mmCIF file of C-alpha atoms and ligand atoms in Angstrom:
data_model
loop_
_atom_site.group_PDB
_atom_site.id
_atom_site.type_symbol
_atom_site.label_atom_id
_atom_site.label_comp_id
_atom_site.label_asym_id
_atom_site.label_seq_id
_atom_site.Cartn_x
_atom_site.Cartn_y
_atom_site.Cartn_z
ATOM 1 C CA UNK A 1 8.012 36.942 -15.944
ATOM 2 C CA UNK A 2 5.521 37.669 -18.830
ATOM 3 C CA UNK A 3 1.581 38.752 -18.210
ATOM 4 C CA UNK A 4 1.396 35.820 -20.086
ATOM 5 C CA UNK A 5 2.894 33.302 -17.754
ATOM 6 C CA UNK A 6 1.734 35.195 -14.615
ATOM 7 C CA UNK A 7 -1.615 34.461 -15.741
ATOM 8 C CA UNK A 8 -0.756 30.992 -16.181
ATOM 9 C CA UNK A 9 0.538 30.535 -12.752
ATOM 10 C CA UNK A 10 -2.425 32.215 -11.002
ATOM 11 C CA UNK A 11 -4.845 30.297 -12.488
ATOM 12 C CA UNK A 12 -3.262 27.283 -11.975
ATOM 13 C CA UNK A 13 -2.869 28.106 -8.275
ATOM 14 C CA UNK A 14 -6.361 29.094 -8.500
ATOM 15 C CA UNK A 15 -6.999 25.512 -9.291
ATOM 16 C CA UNK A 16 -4.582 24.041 -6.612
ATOM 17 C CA UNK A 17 -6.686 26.140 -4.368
ATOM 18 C CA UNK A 18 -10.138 24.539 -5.232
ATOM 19 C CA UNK A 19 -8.263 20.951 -5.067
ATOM 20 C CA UNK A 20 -7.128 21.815 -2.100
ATOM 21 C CA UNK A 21 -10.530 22.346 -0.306
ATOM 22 C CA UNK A 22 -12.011 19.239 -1.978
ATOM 23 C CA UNK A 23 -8.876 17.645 0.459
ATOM 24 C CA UNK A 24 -6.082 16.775 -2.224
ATOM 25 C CA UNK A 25 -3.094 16.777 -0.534
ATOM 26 C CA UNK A 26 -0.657 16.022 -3.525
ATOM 27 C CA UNK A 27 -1.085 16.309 -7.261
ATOM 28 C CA UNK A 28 0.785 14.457 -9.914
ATOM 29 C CA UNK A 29 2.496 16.381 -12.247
ATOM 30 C CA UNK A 30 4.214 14.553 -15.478
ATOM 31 C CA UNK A 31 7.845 14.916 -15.787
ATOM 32 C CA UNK A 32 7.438 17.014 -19.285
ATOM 33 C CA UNK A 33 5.313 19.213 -17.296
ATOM 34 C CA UNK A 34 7.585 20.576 -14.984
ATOM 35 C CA UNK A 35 10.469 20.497 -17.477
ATOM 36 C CA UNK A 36 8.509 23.187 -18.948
ATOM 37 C CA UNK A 37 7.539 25.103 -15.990
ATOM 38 C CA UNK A 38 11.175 25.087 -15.270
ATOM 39 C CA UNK A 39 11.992 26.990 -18.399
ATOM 40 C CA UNK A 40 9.853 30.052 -17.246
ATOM 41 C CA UNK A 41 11.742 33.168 -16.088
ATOM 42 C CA UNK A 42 11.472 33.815 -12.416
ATOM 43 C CA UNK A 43 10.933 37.598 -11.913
ATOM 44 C CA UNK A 44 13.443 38.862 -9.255
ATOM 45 C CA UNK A 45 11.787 39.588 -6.151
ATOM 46 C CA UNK A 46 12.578 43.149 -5.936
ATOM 47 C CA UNK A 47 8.461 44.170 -5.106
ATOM 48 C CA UNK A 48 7.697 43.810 -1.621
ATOM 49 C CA UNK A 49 4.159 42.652 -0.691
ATOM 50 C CA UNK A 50 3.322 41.767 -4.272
ATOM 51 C CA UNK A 51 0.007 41.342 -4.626
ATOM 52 C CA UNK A 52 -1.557 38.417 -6.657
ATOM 53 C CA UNK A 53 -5.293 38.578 -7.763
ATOM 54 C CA UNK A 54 -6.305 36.718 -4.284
ATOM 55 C CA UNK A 55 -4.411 39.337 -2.252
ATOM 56 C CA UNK A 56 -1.238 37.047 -1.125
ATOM 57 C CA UNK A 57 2.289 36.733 -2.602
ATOM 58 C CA UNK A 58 2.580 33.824 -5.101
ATOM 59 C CA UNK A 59 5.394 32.273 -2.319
ATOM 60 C CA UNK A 60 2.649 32.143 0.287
ATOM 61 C CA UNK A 61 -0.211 30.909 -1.862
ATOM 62 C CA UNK A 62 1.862 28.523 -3.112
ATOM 63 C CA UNK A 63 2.792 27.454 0.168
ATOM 64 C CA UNK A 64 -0.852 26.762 1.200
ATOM 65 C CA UNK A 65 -1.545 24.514 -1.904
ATOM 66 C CA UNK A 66 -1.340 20.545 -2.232
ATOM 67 C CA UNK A 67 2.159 19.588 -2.776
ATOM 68 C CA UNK A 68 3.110 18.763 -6.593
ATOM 69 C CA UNK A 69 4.784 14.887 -6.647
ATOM 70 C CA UNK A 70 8.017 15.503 -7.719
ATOM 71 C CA UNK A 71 7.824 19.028 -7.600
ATOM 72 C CA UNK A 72 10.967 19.612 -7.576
ATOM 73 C CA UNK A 73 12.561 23.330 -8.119
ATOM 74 C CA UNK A 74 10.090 25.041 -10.353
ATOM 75 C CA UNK A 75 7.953 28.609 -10.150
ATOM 76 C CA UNK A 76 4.997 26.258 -8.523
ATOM 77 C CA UNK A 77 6.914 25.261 -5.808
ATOM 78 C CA UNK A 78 8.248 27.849 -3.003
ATOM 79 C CA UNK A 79 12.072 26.452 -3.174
ATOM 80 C CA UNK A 80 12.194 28.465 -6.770
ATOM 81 C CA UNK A 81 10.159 31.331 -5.623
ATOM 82 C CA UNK A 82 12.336 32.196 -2.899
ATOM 83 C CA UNK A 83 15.775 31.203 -4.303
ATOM 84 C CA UNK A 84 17.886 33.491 -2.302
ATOM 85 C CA UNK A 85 17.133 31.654 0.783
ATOM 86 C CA UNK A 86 19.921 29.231 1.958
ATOM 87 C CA UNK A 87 18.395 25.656 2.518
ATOM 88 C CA UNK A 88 19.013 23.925 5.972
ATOM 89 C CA UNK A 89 18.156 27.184 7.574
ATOM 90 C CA UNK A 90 15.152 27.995 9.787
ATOM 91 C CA UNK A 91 14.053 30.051 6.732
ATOM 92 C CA UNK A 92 15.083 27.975 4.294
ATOM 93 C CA UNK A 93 12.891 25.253 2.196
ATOM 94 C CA UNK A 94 11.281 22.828 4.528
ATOM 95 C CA UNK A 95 12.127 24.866 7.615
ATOM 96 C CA UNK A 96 9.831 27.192 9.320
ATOM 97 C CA UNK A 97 8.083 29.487 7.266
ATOM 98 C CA UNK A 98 8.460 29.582 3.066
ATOM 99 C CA UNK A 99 7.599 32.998 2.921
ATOM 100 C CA UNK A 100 9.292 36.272 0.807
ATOM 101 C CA UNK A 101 12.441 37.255 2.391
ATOM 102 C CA UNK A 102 12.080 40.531 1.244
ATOM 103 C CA UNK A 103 9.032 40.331 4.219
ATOM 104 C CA UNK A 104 11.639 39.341 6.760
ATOM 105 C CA UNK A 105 12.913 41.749 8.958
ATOM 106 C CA UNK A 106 16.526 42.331 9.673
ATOM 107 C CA UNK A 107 16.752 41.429 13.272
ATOM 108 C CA UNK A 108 15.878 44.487 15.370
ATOM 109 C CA UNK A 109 13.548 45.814 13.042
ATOM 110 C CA UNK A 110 10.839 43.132 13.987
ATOM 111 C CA UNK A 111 9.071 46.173 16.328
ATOM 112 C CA UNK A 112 8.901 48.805 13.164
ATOM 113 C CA UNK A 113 8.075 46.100 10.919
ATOM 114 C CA UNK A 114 5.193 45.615 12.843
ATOM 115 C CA UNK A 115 4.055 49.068 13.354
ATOM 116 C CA UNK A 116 4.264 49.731 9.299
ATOM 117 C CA UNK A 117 2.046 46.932 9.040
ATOM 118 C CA UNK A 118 -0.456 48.364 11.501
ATOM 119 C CA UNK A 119 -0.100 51.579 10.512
ATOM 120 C CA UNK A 120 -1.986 49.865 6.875
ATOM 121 C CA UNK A 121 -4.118 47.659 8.751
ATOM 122 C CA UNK A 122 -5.499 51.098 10.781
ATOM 123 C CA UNK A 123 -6.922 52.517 7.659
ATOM 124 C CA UNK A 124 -7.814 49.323 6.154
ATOM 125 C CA UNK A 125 -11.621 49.313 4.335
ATOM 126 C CA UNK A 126 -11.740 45.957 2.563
ATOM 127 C CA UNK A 127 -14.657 44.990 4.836
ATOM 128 C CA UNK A 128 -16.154 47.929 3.796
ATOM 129 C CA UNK A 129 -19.155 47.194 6.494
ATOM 130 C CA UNK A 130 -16.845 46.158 8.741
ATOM 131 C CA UNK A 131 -14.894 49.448 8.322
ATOM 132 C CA UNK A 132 -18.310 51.537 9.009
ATOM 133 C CA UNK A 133 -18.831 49.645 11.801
ATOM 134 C CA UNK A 134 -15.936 49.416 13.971
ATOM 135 C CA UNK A 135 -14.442 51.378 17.049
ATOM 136 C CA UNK A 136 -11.206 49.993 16.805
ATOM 137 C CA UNK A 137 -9.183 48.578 14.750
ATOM 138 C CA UNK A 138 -7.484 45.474 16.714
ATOM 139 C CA UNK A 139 -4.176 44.492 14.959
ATOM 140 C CA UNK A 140 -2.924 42.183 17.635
ATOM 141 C CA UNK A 141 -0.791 42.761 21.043
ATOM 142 C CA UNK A 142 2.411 41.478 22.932
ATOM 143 C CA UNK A 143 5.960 40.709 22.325
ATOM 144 C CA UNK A 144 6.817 41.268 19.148
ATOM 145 C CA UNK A 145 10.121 38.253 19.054
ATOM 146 C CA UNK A 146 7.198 36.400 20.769
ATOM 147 C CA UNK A 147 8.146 32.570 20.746
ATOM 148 C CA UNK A 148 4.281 31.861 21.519
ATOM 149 C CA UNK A 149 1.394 33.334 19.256
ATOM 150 C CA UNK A 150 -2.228 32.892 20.107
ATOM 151 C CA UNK A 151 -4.987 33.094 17.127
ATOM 152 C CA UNK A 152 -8.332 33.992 17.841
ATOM 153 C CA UNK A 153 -10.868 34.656 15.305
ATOM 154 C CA UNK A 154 -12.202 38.126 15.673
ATOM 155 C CA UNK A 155 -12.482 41.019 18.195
ATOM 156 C CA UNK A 156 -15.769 41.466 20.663
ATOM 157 C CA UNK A 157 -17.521 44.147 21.864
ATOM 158 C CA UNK A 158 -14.931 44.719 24.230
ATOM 159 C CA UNK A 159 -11.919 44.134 22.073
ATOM 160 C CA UNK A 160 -13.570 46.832 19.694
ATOM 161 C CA UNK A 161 -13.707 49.279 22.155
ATOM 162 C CA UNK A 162 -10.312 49.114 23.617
ATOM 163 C CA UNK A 163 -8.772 48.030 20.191
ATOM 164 C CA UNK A 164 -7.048 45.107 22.111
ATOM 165 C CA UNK A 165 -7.468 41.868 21.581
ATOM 166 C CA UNK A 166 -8.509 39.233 24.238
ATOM 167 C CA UNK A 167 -9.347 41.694 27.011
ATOM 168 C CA UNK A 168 -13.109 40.360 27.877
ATOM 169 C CA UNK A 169 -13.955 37.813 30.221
ATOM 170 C CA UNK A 170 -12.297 35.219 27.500
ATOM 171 C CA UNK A 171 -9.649 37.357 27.112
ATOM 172 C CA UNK A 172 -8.998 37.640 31.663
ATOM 173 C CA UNK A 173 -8.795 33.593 31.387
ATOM 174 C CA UNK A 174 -6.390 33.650 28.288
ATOM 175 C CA UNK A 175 -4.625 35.727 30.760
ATOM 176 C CA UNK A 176 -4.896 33.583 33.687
ATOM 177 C CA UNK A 177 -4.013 30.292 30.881
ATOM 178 C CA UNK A 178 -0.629 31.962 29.820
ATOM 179 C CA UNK A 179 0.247 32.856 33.661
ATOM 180 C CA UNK A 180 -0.108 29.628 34.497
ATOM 181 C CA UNK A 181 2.285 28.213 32.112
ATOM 182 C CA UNK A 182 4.803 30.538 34.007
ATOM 183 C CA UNK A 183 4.320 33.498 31.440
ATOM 184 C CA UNK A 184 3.543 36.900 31.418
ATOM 185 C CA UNK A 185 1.055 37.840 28.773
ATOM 186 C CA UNK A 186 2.955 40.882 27.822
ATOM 187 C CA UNK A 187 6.411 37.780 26.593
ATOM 188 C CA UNK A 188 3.535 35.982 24.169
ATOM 189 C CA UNK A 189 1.639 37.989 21.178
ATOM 190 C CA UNK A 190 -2.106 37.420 20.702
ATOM 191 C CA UNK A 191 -3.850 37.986 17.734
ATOM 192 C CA UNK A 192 -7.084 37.610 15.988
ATOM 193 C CA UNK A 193 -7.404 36.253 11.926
ATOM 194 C CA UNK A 194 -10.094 39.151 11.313
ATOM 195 C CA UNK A 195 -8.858 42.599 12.700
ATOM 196 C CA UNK A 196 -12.370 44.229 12.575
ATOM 197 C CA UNK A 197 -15.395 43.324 15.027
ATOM 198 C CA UNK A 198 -17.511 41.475 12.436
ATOM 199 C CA UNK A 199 -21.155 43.916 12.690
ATOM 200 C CA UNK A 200 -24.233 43.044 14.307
ATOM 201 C CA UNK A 201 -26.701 45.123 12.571
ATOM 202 C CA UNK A 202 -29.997 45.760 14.083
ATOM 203 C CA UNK A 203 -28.624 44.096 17.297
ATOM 204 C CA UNK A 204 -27.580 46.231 20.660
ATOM 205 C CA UNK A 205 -25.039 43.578 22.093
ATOM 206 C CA UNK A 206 -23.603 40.607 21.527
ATOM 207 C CA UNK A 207 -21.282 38.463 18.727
ATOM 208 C CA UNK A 208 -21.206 36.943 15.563
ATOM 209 C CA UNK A 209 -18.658 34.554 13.753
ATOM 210 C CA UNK A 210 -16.897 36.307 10.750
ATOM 211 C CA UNK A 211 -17.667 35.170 7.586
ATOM 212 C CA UNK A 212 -15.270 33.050 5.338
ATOM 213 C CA UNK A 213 -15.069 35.952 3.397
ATOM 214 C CA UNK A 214 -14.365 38.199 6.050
ATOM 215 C CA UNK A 215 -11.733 35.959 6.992
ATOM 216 C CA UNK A 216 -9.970 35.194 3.577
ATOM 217 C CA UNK A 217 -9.859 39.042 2.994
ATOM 218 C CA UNK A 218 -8.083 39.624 6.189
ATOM 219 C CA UNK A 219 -6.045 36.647 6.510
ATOM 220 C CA UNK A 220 -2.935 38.401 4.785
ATOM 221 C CA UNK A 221 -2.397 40.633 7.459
ATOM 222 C CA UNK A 222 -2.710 37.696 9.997
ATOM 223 C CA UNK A 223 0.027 36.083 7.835
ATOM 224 C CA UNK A 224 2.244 39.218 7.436
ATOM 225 C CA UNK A 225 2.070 39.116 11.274
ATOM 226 C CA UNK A 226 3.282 35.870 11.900
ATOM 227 C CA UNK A 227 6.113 36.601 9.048
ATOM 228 C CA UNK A 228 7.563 39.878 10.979
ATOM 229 C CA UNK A 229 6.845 37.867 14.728
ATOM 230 C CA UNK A 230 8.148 34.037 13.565
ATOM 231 C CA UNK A 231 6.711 32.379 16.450
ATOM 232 C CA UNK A 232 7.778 29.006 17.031
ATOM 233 C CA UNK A 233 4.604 27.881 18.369
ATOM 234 C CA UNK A 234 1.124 28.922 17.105
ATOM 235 C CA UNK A 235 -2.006 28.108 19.116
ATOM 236 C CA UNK A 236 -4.933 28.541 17.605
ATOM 237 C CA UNK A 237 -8.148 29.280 19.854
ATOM 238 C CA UNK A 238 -11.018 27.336 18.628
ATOM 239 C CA UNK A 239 -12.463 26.345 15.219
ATOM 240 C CA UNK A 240 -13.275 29.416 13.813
ATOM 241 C CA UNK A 241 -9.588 30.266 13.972
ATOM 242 C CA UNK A 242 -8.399 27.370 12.669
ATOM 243 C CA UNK A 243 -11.264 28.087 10.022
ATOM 244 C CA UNK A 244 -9.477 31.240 9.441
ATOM 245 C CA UNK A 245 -5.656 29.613 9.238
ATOM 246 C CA UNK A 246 -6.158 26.451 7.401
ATOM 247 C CA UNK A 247 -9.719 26.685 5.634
ATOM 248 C CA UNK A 248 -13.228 25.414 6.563
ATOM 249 C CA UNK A 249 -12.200 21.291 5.581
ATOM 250 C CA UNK A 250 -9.618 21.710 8.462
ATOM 251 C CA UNK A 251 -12.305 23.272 10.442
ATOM 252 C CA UNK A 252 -14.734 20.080 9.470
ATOM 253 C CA UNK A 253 -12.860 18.035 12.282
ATOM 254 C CA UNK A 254 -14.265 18.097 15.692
ATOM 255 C CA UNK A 255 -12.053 19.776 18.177
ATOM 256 C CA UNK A 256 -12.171 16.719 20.450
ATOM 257 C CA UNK A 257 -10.160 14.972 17.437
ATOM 258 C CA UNK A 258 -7.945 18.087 16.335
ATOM 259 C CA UNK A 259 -6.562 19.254 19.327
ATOM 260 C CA UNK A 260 -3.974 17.363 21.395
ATOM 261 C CA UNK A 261 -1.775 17.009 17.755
ATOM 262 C CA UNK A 262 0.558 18.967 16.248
ATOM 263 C CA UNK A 263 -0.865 20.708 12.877
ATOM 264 C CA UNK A 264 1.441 23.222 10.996
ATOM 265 C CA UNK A 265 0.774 26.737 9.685
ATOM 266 C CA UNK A 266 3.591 27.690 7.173
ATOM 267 C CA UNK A 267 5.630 25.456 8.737
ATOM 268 C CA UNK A 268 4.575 26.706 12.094
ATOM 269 C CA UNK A 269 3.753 24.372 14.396
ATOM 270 C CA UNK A 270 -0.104 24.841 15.142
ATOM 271 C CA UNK A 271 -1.472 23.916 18.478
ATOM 272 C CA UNK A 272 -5.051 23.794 18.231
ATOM 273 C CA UNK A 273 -7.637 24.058 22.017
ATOM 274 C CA UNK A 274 -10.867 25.207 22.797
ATOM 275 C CA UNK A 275 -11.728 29.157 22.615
ATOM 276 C CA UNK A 276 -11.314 30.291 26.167
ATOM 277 C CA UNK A 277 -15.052 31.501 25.815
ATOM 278 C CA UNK A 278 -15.776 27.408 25.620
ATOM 279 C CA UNK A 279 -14.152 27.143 29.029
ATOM 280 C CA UNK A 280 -16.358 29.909 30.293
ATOM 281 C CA UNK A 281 -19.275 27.981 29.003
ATOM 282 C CA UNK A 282 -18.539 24.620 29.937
ATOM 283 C CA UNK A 283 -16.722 24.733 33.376
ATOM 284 C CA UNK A 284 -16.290 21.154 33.292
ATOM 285 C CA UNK A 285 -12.723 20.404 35.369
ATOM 286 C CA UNK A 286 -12.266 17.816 32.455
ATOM 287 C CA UNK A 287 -12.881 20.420 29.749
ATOM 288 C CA UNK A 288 -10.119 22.334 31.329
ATOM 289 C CA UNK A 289 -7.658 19.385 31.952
ATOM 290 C CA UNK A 290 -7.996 19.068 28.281
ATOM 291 C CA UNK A 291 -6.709 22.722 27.536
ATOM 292 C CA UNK A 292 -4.488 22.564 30.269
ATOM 293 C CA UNK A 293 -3.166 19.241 28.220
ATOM 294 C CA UNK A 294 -2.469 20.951 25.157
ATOM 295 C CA UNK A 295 -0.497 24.041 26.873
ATOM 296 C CA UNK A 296 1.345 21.441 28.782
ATOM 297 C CA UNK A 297 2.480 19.905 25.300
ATOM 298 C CA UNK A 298 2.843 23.728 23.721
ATOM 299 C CA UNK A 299 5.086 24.140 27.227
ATOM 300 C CA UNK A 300 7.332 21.061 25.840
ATOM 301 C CA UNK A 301 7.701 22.097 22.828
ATOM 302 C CA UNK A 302 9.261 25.388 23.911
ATOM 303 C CA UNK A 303 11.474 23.949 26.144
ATOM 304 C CA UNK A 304 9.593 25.896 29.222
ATOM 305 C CA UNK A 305 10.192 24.161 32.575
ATOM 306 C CA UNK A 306 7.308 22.192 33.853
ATOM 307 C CA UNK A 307 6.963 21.711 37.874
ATOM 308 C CA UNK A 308 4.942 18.909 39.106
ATOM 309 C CA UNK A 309 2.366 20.873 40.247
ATOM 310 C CA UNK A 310 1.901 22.589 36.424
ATOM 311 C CA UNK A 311 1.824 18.690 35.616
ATOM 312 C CA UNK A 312 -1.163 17.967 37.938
ATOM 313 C CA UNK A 313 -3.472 20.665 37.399
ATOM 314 C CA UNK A 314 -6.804 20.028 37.748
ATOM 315 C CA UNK A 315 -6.190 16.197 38.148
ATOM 316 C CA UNK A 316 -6.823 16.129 42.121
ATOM 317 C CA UNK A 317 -9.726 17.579 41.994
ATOM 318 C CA UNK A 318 -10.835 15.603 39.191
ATOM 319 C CA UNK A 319 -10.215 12.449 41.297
ATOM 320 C CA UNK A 320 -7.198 11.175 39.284
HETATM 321 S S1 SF4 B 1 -11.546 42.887 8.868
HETATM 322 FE FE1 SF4 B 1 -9.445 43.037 8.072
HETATM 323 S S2 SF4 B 1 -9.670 43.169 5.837
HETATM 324 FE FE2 SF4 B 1 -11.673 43.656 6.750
HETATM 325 S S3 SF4 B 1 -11.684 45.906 6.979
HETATM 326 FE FE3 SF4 B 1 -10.937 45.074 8.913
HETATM 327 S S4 SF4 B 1 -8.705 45.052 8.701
HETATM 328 FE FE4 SF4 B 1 -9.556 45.280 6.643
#
């Protein structure tokens, strides 16, 4: 592919970017249009991890933009950016997750894979503050052929200490959340979308939401997580998360109308509940119900077995 036409294709994804946070869900594209964008050469994807000027493969940027009408096979659309993969397939186009499959691991290799992309995360200084400031590094913990992912959105005080994620008081009723659904936490992997406790300068204790920036900078080593692990459920753990995984518009909706439904993340299904800190907050049985809810439909979706009394929680004592 020429500089030329590279520079072409970023910008224009640079656009479908902007369109796609003022909510455009499809673009029109004329016929002659893609006709031409047809003609380009596709450069054979023999660079892993390419790098595009926003920090993410063209397959996966693409993959986050509105969808082109009639887009068929073309360098804008991920079925001609990943051409080798076989359609029909839980890879393929329209199944789970359009990303490079030179990022796929061969099966067994899902555990190194992992650790190689730690091992980058550890020494990672694109936060540069956020480097200075850290204890820990927390990439993420659990099974790595984990069919159940929880997102976060960044690492606490406590997190940054142990370099663990969810291991607070949040993190104990995460725990206690994923135990009830008849798992162990160590069979589920939990994440955060920012690896680095964002800083609190001038302040002894306590917390602060990351930044969008913080987030976007990080976010490809969220996604090259969830491309080595494949879950086939995300759950994403409050708005700031989904902030992080589908951009502050998605964020815009109140949680009491975005969780309950099925959202996707690279063709991940997306559960989205309250943070567990929420919970901890507001101990409201109805509050919980309503997370309880949403595992119960994650629990379907899996295929888990679900007892009556998993069914009932918190409805006795909430008079129902
Ligand atoms: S938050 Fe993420 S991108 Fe920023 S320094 Fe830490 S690991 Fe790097």
């Amino acid at each position: 592919m020429s500089d030329a036409f590279q520079r072409l294709l970023d910008a224009t994804i640079d656009h479908l970017e902007r369109l796609r946070e003022q909510g455009a869900r499809q673009v029109p594209v004329a016929p002659e249009t893609l006709a031409a964008l047809r003609q380009a050469p596709v450069r054979p994807n023999t660079k892993k991890h390419a790098p595009t000027p926003s920090g993410l493969p063209v397959a996966e940027r693409v993959a986050a933009r509105p969808a082109l009408v009639g887009g068929e096979a073309s360098p804008l659309n991920p079925t001609s950016v990943s051409p080798s993969l076989p359609s029909g397939t839980p890879d393929g186009p329209g199944g789970r997750l359009p990303l490079d499959p030179n990022r796929v691991p061969a099966p067994g290799q899902t555990t190194a894979a992992l650790r190689a992309l730690q091992a980058r995360v550890q020494s990672c200084t694109k936060c540069p503050h956020l480097a200075d400031s850290r204890r820990n590094v927390v990439f993420g913990v659990g099974n790595p052929e984990a069919r159940l992912m929880f997102v976060g959105e960044a690492p606490g005080a406590d997190e940054d200490l142990q370099g663990e994620p969810f291991v607070g008081r949040a993190g104990q009723l995460l725990t206690r959340i994923i135990e009830a659904m008849g798992l162990e936490r160590s069979q589920v992997y939990i994440g955060n979308v920012l690896k680095c406790r964002p800083d609190t300068p001038g302040q002894a204790a306590g917390n602060r939401k990351p930044t969008p920036t913080e987030m976007i900078t990080c976010l490809p080593y969220l996604e090259e997580q969830i491309g080595i692990i494949r879950p086939e459920v995300l759950v994403a753990l409050g708005l700031t998360a989904v902030e992080g995984l589908l951009g502050k518009q998605a964020a815009a909706t109140p949680m009491g109308r975005m969780r309950g439904r099925w959202l996707e993340f690279r063709g991940i299904p997306l559960m989205v509940t309250y943070h567990p800190a929420y919970l901890l907050r507001n101990q409201h049985l109805g509050e919980k119900r309503k997370v309880w809810e949403d595992m119960l439909l994650v629990m379907e979706r899996l295929g888990l077995p679900i007892s009556e009394k998993q069914r009932g929680f918190f409805l006795k004592a909430m008079g129902q």
